PDB file of N, CA and C in Angstrom:
ATOM      1  N   MET A   1      18.318  10.508  99.400  1.00 83.00           N
ATOM      2  CA  MET A   1      19.529  10.772  98.601  1.00 83.00           C
ATOM      3  C   MET A   1      19.662  10.288  97.628  1.00 83.00           C
ATOM      4  N   LEU A   2      18.549   9.355  96.955  1.00 94.00           N
ATOM      5  CA  LEU A   2      18.955   8.975  95.376  1.00 94.00           C
ATOM      6  C   LEU A   2      18.733  10.295  94.584  1.00 94.00           C
ATOM      7  N   TRP A   3      17.837  11.071  94.990  1.00 96.00           N
ATOM      8  CA  TRP A   3      17.419  12.156  94.424  1.00 96.00           C
ATOM      9  C   TRP A   3      18.629  12.857  93.972  1.00 96.00           C
ATOM     10  N   LYS A   4      19.482  13.397  94.725  1.00 97.00           N
ATOM     11  CA  LYS A   4      20.598  13.787  94.552  1.00 97.00           C
ATOM     12  C   LYS A   4      21.451  13.615  93.476  1.00 97.00           C
ATOM     13  N   LEU A   5      21.587  12.015  93.352  1.00 97.00           N
ATOM     14  CA  LEU A   5      22.441  11.439  92.297  1.00 97.00           C
ATOM     15  C   LEU A   5      21.950  11.629  91.067  1.00 97.00           C
ATOM     16  N   VAL A   6      20.293  11.616  91.004  1.00 98.00           N
ATOM     17  CA  VAL A   6      19.597  11.457  89.819  1.00 98.00           C
ATOM     18  C   VAL A   6      19.530  12.933  89.017  1.00 98.00           C
ATOM     19  N   ILE A   7      19.565  14.128  90.289  1.00 98.00           N
ATOM     20  CA  ILE A   7      19.795  15.513  89.504  1.00 98.00           C
ATOM     21  C   ILE A   7      21.404  15.731  89.084  1.00 98.00           C
ATOM     22  N   VAL A   8      22.221  15.039  89.953  1.00 98.00           N
ATOM     23  CA  VAL A   8      23.563  15.279  89.420  1.00 98.00           C
ATOM     24  C   VAL A   8      23.827  14.744  87.792  1.00 98.00           C
ATOM     25  N   LEU A   9      23.139  13.416  87.889  1.00 98.00           N
ATOM     26  CA  LEU A   9      22.958  12.780  86.759  1.00 98.00           C
ATOM     27  C   LEU A   9      22.447  13.575  85.599  1.00 98.00           C
ATOM     28  N   LEU A  10      21.291  14.150  86.010  1.00 98.00           N
ATOM     29  CA  LEU A  10      20.637  14.612  84.568  1.00 98.00           C
ATOM     30  C   LEU A  10      21.368  16.174  84.543  1.00 98.00           C
ATOM     31  N   ILE A  11      22.201  16.833  85.449  1.00 98.00           N
ATOM     32  CA  ILE A  11      22.964  17.681  85.295  1.00 98.00           C
ATOM     33  C   ILE A  11      24.130  17.365  84.088  1.00 98.00           C
ATOM     34  N   ALA A  12      24.801  16.433  84.564  1.00 98.00           N
ATOM     35  CA  ALA A  12      25.769  16.290  83.585  1.00 98.00           C
ATOM     36  C   ALA A  12      25.641  15.668  82.455  1.00 98.00           C
ATOM     37  N   PHE A  13      24.496  14.721  82.441  1.00 97.00           N
ATOM     38  CA  PHE A  13      24.124  14.354  81.031  1.00 97.00           C
ATOM     39  C   PHE A  13      23.724  15.655  80.040  1.00 97.00           C
ATOM     40  N   GLY A  14      22.948  16.562  80.755  1.00 98.00           N
ATOM     41  CA  GLY A  14      22.803  17.628  80.071  1.00 98.00           C
ATOM     42  C   GLY A  14      23.723  18.498  79.524  1.00 98.00           C
ATOM     43  N   LEU A  15      24.683  18.841  80.519  1.00 98.00           N
ATOM     44  CA  LEU A  15      25.960  19.519  79.708  1.00 98.00           C
ATOM     45  C   LEU A  15      26.512  18.731  78.815  1.00 98.00           C
ATOM     46  N   PHE A  16      26.684  17.338  79.053  1.00 97.00           N
ATOM     47  CA  PHE A  16      27.591  16.361  78.229  1.00 97.00           C
ATOM     48  C   PHE A  16      26.539  16.737  76.617  1.00 97.00           C
ATOM     49  N   GLY A  17      25.715  16.602  76.636  1.00 97.00           N
ATOM     50  CA  GLY A  17      24.779  16.743  75.352  1.00 97.00           C
ATOM     51  C   GLY A  17      24.761  18.147  74.535  1.00 97.00           C
ATOM     52  N   TRP A  18      24.960  19.161  75.584  1.00 97.00           N
ATOM     53  CA  TRP A  18      24.969  20.316  75.280  1.00 97.00           C
ATOM     54  C   TRP A  18      26.341  20.618  74.242  1.00 97.00           C
ATOM     55  N   ALA A  19      27.355  19.984  75.058  1.00 97.00           N
ATOM     56  CA  ALA A  19      28.669  20.236  74.433  1.00 97.00           C
ATOM     57  C   ALA A  19      28.790  19.451  73.092  1.00 97.00           C
ATOM     58  N   VAL A  20      28.347  18.302  73.448  1.00 97.00           N
ATOM     59  CA  VAL A  20      28.325  17.324  72.156  1.00 97.00           C
ATOM     60  C   VAL A  20      27.494  18.265  70.605  1.00 97.00           C
ATOM     61  N   TYR A  21      26.338  18.774  71.270  1.00 96.00           N
ATOM     62  CA  TYR A  21      25.405  19.392  70.154  1.00 96.00           C
ATOM     63  C   TYR A  21      26.638  20.426  69.718  1.00 96.00           C
ATOM     64  N   ARG A  22      27.052  21.381  70.696  1.00 96.00           N
ATOM     65  CA  ARG A  22      27.624  22.480  69.850  1.00 96.00           C
ATOM     66  C   ARG A  22      29.193  22.074  69.450  1.00 96.00           C
ATOM     67  N   GLY A  23      29.685  20.812  69.621  1.00 95.00           N
ATOM     68  CA  GLY A  23      31.000  20.118  68.774  1.00 95.00           C
ATOM     69  C   GLY A  23      30.563  20.034  67.551  1.00 95.00           C
ATOM     70  N   VAL A  24      29.025  19.269  67.276  1.00 95.00           N
ATOM     71  CA  VAL A  24      28.570  18.933  65.857  1.00 95.00           C
ATOM     72  C   VAL A  24      28.179  19.839  65.302  1.00 95.00           C
ATOM     73  N   LYS A  25      27.281  21.012  65.789  1.00 93.00           N
ATOM     74  CA  LYS A  25      27.165  21.970  65.156  1.00 93.00           C
ATOM     75  C   LYS A  25      28.418  22.981  64.692  1.00 93.00           C
ATOM     76  N   GLN A  26      29.645  23.117  65.195  1.00 92.00           N
ATOM     77  CA  GLN A  26      30.774  24.036  65.099  1.00 92.00           C
ATOM     78  C   GLN A  26      31.283  23.287  63.716  1.00 92.00           C
ATOM     79  N   TRP A  27      31.426  21.788  63.622  1.00 91.00           N
ATOM     80  CA  TRP A  27      32.005  20.874  62.764  1.00 91.00           C
ATOM     81  C   TRP A  27      31.358  21.084  61.687  1.00 91.00           C
ATOM     82  N   ASN A  28      30.332  21.002  61.579  1.00 91.00           N
ATOM     83  CA  ASN A  28      29.266  21.061  60.392  1.00 91.00           C
ATOM     84  C   ASN A  28      29.609  22.283  60.004  1.00 91.00           C
ATOM     85  N   ASP A  29      29.355  23.397  60.659  1.00 88.00           N
ATOM     86  CA  ASP A  29      29.786  24.605  60.101  1.00 88.00           C
ATOM     87  C   ASP A  29      31.349  24.666  59.536  1.00 88.00           C
ATOM     88  N   ASP A  30      31.963  24.257  59.920  1.00 87.00           N
ATOM     89  CA  ASP A  30      33.675  24.190  59.406  1.00 87.00           C
ATOM     90  C   ASP A  30      33.454  23.550  57.949  1.00 87.00           C
ATOM     91  N   GLU A  31      32.789  22.373  58.135  1.00 84.00           N
ATOM     92  CA  GLU A  31      32.484  21.647  56.591  1.00 84.00           C
ATOM     93  C   GLU A  31      31.860  22.317  55.762  1.00 84.00           C
ATOM     94  N   HIS A  32      30.800  23.486  55.973  1.00 83.00           N
ATOM     95  CA  HIS A  32      30.282  23.585  55.387  1.00 83.00           C
ATOM     96  C   HIS A  32      30.920  24.818  54.415  1.00 83.00           C
ATOM     97  N   HIS A  33      31.684  25.626  55.536  1.00 80.00           N
ATOM     98  CA  HIS A  33      32.478  26.832  54.887  1.00 80.00           C
ATOM     99  C   HIS A  33      33.735  26.282  54.074  1.00 80.00           C
ATOM    100  N   ARG A  34      34.332  25.219  54.715  1.00 73.00           N
ATOM    101  CA  ARG A  34      35.217  24.467  53.746  1.00 73.00           C
ATOM    102  C   ARG A  34      34.916  24.096  52.094  1.00 73.00           C
ATOM    103  N   HIS A  35      33.806  23.880  52.154  1.00 70.00           N
ATOM    104  CA  HIS A  35      32.968  23.350  50.630  1.00 70.00           C
ATOM    105  C   HIS A  35      32.339  24.723  50.115  1.00 70.00           C
TER     106      HIS A  35
END
């Protein structure tokens, strides 16, 4: 059962990391275009 929890956490962390990466990339692009 523990492996199910580990998989869920890994997937959630992966999605969260991807969202943060996309958000930061978008913010950097906006800052770049603004200047």
